[in-house]
Short mmCIF file of C-alpha atoms and ligand atoms in Angstrom, two decimals:
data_model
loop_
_atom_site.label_atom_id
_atom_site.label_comp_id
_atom_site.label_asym_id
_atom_site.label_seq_id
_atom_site.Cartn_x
_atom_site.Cartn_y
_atom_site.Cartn_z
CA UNK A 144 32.73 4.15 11.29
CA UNK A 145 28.85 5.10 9.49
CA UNK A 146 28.30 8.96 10.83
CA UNK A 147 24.86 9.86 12.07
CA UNK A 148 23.44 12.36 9.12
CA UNK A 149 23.24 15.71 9.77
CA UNK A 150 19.14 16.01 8.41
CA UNK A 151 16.43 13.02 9.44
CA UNK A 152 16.01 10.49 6.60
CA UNK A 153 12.42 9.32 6.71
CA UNK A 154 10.96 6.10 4.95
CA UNK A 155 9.75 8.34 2.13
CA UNK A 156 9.24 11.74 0.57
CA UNK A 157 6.31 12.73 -1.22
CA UNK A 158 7.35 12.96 -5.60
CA UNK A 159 6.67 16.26 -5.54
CA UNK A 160 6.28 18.06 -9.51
CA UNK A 161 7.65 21.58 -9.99
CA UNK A 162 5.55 24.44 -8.02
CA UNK A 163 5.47 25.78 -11.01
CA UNK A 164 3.54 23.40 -12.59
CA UNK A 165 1.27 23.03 -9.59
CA UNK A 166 0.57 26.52 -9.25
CA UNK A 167 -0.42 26.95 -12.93
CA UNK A 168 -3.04 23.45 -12.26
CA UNK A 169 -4.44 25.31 -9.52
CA UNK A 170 -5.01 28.63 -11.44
CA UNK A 171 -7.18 26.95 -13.58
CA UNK A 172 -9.24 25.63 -10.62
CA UNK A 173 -9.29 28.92 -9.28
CA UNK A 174 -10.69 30.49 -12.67
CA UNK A 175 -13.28 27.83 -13.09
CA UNK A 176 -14.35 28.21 -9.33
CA UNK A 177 -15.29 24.79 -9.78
CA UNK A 178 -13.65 23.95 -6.14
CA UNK A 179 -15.04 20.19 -6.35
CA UNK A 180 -18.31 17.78 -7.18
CA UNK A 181 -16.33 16.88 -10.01
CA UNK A 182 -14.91 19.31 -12.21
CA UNK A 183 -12.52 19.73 -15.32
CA UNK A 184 -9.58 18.60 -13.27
CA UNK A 185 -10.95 15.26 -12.10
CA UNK A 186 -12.68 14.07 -15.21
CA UNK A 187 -9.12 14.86 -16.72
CA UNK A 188 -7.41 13.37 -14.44
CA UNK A 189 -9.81 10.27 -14.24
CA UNK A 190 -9.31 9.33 -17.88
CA UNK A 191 -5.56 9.47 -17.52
CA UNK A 192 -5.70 6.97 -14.27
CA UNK A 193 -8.24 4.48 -16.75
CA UNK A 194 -5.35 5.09 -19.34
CA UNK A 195 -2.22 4.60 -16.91
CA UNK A 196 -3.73 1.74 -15.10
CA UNK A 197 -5.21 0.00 -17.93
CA UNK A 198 -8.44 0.11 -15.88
CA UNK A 199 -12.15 -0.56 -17.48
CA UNK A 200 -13.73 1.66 -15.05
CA UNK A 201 -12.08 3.84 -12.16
CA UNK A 202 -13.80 6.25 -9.48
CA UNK A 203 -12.00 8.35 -7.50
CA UNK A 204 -12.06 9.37 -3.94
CA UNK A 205 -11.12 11.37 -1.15
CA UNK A 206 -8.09 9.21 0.53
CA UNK A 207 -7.81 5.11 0.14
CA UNK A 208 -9.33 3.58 3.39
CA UNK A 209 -12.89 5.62 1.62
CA UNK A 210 -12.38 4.26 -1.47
CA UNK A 211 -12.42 0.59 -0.54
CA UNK A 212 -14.72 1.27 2.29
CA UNK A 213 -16.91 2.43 -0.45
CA UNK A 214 -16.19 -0.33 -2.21
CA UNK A 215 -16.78 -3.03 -0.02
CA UNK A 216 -20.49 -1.33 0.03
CA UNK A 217 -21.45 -1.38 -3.20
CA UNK A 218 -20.26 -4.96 -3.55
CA UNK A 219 -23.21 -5.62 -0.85
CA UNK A 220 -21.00 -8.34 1.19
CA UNK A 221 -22.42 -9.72 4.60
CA UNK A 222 -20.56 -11.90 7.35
CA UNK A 223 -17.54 -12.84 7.06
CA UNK A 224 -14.45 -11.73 4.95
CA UNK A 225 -10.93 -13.86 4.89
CA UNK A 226 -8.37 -11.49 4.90
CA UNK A 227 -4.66 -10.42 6.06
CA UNK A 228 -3.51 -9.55 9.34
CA UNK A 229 -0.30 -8.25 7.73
CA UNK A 230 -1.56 -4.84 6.39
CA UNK A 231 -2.09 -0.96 7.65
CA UNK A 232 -5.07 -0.90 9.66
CA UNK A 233 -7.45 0.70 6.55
CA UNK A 234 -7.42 -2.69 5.18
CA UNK A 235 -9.98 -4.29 8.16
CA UNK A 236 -10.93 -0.99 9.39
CA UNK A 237 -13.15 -0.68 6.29
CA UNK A 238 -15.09 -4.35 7.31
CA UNK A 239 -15.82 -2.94 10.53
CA UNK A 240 -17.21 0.11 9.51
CA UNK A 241 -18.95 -2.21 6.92
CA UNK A 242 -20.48 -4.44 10.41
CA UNK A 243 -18.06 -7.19 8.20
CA UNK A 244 -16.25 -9.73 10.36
CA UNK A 245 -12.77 -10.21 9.35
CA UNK A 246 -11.66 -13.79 9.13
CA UNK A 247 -7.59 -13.60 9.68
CA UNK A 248 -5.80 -16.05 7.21
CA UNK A 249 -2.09 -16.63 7.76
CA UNK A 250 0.53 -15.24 5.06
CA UNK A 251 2.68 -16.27 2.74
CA UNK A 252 6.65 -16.27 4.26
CA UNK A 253 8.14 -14.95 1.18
CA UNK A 254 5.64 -12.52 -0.33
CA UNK A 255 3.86 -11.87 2.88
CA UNK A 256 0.91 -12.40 0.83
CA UNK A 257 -2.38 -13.48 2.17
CA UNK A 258 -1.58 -17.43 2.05
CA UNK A 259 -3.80 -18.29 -1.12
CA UNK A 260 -3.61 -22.62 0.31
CA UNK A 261 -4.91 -21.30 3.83
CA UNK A 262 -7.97 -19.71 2.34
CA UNK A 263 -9.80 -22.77 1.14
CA UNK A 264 -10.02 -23.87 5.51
CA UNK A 265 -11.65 -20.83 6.89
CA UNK A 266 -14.59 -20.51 4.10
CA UNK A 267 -17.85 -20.93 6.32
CA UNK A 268 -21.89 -20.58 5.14
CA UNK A 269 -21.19 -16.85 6.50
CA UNK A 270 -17.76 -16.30 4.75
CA UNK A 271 -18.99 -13.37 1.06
CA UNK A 272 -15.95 -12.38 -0.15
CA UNK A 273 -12.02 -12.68 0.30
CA UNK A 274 -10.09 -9.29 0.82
CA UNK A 275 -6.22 -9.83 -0.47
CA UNK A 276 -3.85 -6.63 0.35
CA UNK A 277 -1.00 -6.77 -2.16
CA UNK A 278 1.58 -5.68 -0.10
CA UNK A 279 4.38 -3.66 -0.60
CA UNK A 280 3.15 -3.99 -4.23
CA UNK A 281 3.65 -7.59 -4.78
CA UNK A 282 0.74 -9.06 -6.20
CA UNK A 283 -1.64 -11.77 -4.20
CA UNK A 284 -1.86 -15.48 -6.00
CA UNK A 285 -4.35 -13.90 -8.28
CA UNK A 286 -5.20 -17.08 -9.59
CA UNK A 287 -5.56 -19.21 -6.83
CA UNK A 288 -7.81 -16.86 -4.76
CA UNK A 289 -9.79 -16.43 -8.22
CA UNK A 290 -10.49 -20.08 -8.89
CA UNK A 291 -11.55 -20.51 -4.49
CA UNK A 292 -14.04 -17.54 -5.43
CA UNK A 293 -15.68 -19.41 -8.26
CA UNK A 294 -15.76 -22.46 -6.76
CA UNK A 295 -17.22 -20.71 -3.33
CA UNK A 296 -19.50 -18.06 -4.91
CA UNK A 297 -17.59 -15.26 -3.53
CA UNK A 298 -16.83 -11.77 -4.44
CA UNK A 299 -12.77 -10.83 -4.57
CA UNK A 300 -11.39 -7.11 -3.73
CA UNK A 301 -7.98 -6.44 -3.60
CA UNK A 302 -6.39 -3.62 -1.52
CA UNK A 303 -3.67 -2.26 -3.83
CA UNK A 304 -2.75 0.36 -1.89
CA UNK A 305 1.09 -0.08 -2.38
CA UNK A 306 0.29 -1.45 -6.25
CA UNK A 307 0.38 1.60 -8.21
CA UNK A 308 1.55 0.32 -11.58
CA UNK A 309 2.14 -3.23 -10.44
CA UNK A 310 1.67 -6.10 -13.17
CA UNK A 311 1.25 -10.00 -13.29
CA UNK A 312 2.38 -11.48 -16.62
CA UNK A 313 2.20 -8.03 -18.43
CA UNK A 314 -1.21 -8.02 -17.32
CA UNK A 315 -2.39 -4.85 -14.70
CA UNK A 316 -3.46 -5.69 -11.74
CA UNK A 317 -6.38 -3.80 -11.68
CA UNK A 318 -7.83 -6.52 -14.09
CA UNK A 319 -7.99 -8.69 -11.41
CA UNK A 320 -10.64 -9.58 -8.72
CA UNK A 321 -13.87 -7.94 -9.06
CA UNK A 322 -12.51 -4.49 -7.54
CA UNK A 323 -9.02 -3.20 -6.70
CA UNK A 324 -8.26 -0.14 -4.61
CA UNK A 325 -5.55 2.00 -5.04
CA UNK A 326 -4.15 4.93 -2.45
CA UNK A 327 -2.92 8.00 -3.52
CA UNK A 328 -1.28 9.53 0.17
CA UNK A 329 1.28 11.73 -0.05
CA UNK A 330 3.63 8.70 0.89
CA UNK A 331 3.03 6.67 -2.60
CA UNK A 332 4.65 6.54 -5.40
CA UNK A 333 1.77 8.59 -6.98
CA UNK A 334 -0.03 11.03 -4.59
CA UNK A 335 -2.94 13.94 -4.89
CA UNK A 336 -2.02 14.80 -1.33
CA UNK A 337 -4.69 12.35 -0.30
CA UNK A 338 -6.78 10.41 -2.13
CA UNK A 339 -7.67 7.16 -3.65
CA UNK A 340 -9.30 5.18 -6.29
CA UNK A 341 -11.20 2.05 -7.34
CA UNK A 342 -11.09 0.00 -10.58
CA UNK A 343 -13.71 -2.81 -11.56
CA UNK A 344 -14.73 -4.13 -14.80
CA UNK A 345 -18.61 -4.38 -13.96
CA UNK A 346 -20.06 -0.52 -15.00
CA UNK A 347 -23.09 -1.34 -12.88
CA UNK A 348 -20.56 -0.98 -9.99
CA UNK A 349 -20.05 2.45 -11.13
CA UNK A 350 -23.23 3.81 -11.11
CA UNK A 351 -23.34 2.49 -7.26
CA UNK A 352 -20.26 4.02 -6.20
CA UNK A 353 -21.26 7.13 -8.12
CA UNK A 354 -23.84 7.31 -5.50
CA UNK A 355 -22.09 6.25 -2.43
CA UNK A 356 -19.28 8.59 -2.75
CA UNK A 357 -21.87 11.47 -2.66
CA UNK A 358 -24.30 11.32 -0.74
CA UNK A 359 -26.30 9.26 -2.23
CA UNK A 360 -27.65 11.66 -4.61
CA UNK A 361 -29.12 10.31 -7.87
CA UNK A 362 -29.97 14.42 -8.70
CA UNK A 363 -30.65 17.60 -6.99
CA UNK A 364 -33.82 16.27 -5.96
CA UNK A 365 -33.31 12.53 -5.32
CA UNK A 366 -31.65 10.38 -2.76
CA UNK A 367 -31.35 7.48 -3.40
CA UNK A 368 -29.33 5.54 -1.12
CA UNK A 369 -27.39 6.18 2.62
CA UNK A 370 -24.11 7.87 0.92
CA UNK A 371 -21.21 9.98 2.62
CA UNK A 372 -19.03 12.55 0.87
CA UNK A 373 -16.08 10.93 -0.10
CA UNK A 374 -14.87 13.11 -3.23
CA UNK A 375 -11.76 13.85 -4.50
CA UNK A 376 -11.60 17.50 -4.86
CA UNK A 377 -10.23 20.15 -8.05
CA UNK A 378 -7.33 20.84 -6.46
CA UNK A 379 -6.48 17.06 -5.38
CA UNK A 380 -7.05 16.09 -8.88
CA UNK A 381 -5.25 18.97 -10.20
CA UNK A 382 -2.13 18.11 -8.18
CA UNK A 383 -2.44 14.28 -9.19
CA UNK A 384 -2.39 15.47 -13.14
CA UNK A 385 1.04 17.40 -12.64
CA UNK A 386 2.64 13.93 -10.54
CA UNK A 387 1.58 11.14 -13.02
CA UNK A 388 3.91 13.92 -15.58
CA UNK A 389 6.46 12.87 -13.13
CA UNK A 390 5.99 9.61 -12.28
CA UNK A 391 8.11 7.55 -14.64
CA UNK A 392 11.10 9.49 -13.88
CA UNK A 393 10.39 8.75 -10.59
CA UNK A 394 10.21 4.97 -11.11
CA UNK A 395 13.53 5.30 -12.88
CA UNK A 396 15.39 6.89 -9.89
CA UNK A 397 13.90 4.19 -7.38
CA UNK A 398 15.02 1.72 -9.44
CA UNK A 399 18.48 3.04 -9.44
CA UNK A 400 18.40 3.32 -5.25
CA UNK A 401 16.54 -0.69 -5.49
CA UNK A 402 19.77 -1.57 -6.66
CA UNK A 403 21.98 0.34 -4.69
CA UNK A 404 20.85 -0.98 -1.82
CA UNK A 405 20.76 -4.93 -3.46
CA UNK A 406 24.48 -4.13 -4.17
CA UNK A 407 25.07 -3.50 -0.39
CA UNK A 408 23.02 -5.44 1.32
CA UNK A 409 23.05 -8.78 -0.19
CA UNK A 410 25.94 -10.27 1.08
CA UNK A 411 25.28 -9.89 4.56
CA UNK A 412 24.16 -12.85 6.34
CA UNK A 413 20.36 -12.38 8.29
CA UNK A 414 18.91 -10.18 6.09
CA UNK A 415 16.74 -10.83 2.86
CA UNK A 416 15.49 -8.65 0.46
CA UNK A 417 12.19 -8.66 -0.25
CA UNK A 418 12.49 -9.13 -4.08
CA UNK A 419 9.28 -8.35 -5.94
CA UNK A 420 8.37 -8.12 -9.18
CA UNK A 421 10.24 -7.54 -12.54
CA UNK A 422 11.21 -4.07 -12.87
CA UNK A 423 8.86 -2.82 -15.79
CA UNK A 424 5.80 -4.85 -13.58
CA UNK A 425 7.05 -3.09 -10.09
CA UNK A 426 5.59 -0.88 -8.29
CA UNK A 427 8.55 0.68 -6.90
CA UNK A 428 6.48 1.63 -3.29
CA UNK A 429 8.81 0.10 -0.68
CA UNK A 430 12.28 -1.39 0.05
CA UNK A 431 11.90 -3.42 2.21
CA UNK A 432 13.48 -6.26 4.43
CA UNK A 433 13.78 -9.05 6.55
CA UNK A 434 15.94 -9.10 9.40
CA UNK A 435 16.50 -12.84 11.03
CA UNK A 436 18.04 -12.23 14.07
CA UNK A 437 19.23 -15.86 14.92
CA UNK A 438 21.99 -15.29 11.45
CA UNK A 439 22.20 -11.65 11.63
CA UNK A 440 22.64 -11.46 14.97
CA UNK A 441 20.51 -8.25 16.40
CA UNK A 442 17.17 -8.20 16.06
CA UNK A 443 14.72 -6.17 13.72
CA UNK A 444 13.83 -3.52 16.65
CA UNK A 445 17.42 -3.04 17.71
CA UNK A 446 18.21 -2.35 14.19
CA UNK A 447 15.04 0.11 13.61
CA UNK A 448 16.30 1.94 17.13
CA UNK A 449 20.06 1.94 15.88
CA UNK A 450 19.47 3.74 12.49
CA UNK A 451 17.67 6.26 14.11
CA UNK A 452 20.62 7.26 16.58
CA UNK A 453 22.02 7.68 13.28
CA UNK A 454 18.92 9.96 12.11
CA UNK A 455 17.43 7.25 9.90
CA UNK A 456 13.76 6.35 10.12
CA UNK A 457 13.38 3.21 8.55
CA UNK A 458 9.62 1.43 9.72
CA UNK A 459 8.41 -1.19 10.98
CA UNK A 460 5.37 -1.92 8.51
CA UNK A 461 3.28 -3.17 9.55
CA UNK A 462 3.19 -3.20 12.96
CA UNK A 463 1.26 -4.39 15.07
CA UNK A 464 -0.38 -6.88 13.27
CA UNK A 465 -4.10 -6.01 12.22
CA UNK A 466 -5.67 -9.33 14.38
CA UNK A 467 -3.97 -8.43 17.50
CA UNK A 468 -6.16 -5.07 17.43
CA UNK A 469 -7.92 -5.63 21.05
CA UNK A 470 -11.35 -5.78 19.48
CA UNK A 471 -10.27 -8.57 17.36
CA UNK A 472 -9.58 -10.53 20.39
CA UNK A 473 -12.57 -12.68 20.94
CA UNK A 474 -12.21 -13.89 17.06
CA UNK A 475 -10.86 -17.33 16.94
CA UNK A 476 -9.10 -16.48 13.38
CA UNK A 477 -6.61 -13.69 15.39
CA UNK A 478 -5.09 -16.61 17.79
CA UNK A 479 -1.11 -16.28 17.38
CA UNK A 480 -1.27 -20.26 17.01
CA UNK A 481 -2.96 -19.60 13.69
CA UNK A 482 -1.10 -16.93 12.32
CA UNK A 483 2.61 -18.38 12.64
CA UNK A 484 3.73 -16.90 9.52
CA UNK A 485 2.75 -13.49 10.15
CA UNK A 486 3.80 -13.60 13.39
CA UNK A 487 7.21 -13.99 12.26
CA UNK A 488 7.06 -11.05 9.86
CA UNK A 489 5.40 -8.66 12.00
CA UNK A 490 9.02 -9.18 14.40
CA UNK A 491 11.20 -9.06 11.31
CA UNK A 492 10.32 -6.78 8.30
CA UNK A 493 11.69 -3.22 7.95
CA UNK A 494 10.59 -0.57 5.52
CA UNK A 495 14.08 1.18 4.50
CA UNK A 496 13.79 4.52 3.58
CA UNK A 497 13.13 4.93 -0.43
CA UNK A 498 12.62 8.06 -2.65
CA UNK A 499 13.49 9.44 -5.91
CA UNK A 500 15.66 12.02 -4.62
CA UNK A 501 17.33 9.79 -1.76
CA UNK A 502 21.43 10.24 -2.88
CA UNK A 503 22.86 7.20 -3.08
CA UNK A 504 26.21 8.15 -0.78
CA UNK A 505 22.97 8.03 1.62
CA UNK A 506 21.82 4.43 0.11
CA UNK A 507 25.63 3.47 0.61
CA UNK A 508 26.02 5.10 4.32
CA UNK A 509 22.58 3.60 5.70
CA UNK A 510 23.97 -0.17 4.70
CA UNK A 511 27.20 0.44 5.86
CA UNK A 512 24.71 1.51 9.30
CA UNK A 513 23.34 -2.19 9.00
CA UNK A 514 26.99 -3.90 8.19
CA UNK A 515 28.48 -2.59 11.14
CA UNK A 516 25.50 -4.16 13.31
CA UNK A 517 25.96 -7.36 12.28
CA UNK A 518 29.91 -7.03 12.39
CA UNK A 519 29.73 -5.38 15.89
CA UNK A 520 27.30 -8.75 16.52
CA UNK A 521 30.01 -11.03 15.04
CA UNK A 522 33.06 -9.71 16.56
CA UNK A 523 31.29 -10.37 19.62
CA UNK A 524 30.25 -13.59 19.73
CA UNK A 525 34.00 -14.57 18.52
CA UNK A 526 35.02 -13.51 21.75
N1 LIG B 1341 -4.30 -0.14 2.71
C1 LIG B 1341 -2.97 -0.21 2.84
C2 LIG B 1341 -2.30 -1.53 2.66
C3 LIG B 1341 -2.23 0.94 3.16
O1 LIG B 1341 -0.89 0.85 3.31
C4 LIG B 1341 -2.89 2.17 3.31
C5 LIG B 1341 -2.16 3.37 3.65
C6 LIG B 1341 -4.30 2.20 3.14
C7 LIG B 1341 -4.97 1.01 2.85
C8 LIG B 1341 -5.10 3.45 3.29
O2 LIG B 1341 -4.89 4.36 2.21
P1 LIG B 1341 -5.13 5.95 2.50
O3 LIG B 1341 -6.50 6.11 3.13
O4 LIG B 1341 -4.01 6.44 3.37
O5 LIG B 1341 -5.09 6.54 1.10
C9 LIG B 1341 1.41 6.12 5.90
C10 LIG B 1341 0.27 6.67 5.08
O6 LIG B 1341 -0.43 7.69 5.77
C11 LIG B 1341 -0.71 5.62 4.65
O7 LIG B 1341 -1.38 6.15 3.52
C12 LIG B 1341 -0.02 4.35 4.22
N2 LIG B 1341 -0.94 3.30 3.90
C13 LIG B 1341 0.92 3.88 5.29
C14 LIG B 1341 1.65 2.62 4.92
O8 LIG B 1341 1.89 4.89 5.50
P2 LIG B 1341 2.13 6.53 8.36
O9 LIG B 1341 1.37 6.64 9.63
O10 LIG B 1341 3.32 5.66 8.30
O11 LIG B 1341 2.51 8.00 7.82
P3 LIG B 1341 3.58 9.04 8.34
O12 LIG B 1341 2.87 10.34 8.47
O13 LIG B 1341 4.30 8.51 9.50
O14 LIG B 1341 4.53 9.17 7.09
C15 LIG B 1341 5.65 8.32 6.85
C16 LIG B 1341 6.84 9.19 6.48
O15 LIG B 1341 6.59 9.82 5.25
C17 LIG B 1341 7.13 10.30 7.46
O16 LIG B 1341 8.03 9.85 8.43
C18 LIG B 1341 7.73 11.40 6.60
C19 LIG B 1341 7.15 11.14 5.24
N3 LIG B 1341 6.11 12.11 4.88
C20 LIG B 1341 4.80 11.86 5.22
C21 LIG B 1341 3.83 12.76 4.87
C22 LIG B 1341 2.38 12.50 5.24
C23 LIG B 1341 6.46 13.26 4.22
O17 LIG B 1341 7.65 13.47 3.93
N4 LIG B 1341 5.49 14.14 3.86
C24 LIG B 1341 4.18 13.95 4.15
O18 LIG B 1341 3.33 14.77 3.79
O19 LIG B 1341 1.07 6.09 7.26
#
């Protein structure tokens, strides 16, 4: 019989470098006195990103949901955007405070992808741009949703939140689309606390988001545009320099628990693994997957509210689903009847808990959790 642990296990742990390390970062910030309004630490820590990501051009930000709300400005889009109601509220949260309308397109059932062949239908005269979130780091049908864009005359931003390090084809993602957003909260793989980034290929986007992020100052003396402050600070930047040091090691430890888990997991009946991409093109952000309760034989919620009896907090992302936010309601795009796929994985996906230094005997004793559900479930229905 699995044994409740004695501490909480939570979805994930920030990668944390040595204190150390950090402390020594922030010194220099602190000798500079260069606090933010980018210093030493984020130009430094800018060209590494451009480096690790393989990016053209990157600008950095306070915290994700900024960065592509930033974005999604300087791209000058009006109307509508087609988009995913399977994502973390950020994603749409940005149109709105944009005055976009978000045009819900039904996902993908194995990716849980923004359905690239449902796109095509919702384009209207209004529709300026199509917003794909590749989730849990699995990239959108890049191609597909590129070639609609041509042929449509739309713009195409990616949120790639959970797509730190995530490649199609050896190629990086951020080469894809005309802007990609990354986050880099405390829960990713690579964190400055908070904070976030775009990439783009076009410099002129740059220069705009240059402004945006700060006010819109084109000098002391000169504003230019309606900005906010949206900056990544010294000391964010500073911490993100000492993580990417510690990143790869990182990916090599979650790749270790990935398949921990695949050896424990995949034999039972009801649940599927979300398999993603190759392991030098993953992200390594999330374990996750999909419980179908007509084979396994409890559902998804009674298995999220069993593991934590046992002191396991697995989640449900991402739940609720974005278009059944109540002032989405009126939008004919957020009916359930449209959204079938989604619907189904907003009931059945589980985030398992998934960290570097997550021990293995934990890996081992949070499946054997899950095995005795669905045993408990068959040795029922025998009787
Ligand atoms: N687009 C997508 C698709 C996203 O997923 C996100 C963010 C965004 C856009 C926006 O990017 P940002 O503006 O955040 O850069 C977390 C994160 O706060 C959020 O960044 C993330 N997605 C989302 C999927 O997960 P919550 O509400 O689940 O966080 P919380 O506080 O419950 O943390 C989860 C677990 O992590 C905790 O149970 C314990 C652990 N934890 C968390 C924090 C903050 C720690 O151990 N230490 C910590 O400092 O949203």
């Amino acid at each position: 019989m699995a044994k409740a642990f004695e501490q909480p296990i939570y979805v994930t742990r920030p990668l944390l470098p040595d204190i150390t390390d950090v402390t020594e970062r922030i010194k220099k910030v602190w000798d500079s006195k260069q606090l933010t309004n980018f210093g030493a630490q984020h130009d430094e820590l800018s060209r590494q990103l451009e480096n690790y990501l393989e990016a053209e051009h990157i600008s950095m930000f306070s915290n994700g949901t900024m960065a592509l709300l930033l974005g999604l400005k300087a791209l000058k889009l009006t109307g509508e955007v087609i988009t995913t109601p399977f994502t973390f509220p950020a994603t749409v949260q940005a149109l709105d405070w944009n005055n976009l309308t978000p045009v819900f397109c039904d996902i993908d059932p194995e990716t849980f992808n923004i359905d690239a062949d449902k796109i095509e239908a919702l384009i209207t005269e209004k529709t300026s741009a199509i917003l794909g979130v590749h989730v849990f780091g699995n990239p959108c049908d890049v191609e597909k949703i590129q070639a609609i864009a041509d042929k449509h005359n739309l713009k195409v931003i990616y949120d790639g939140a959970h797509a730190f390090g995530s490649k199609i084809n050896g190629e990086p993602i951020s080469s894809f689309g005309d802007m990609t957003m990354f986050s880099f909260h405390a829960t990713k793989l690579f964190n400055t606390i908070e904070g976030g980034a775009l990439t783009y290929n076009d410099p002129e986007l740059g220069r705009q988001l240059d402004l945006l992020r700060n006010f819109g100052l084109a000098n002391a003396e000169e504003v230019v545009l309606s900005g906010l402050n949206a900056k990544m600070n010294e000391v964010q930047a500073g911490v993100g320099i000492e993580v990417l040091q510690v990143v790869e090691g990182e990916r090599r430890k979650r790749h270790t628990i990935k398949k921990a888990y695949e050896e424990n997991l995949s034999d039972i009946d009801g649940i599927r693994i979300l398999t993603g991409l190759e392991d030098e093109s993953s992200s390594y952000q999330y374990f996750v997957i999909e419980i179908d309760e007509a084979v396994f034989g409890q559902s998804r919620d009674t298995v999220h509210q069993e593991l934590q009896k046992y002191k396991v907090f697995a989640r449900k992302y991402f739940y609720p689903l974005c278009s059944d936010f109540e002032w989405y309601s009126e939008l004919p795009s957020a009916r359930p009847e449209n959204l079938p796929n989604a619907k189904r994985a907003v009931q059945q996906v589980l985030a398992m808990p998934y960290y570097g230094d997550l021990p293995i005997e934990s890996v081992k004793a949070i499946c054997e959790i899950i095995r005795e559900l669905h045993v408990a479930q068959e040795s029922v229905s025998q009787l």
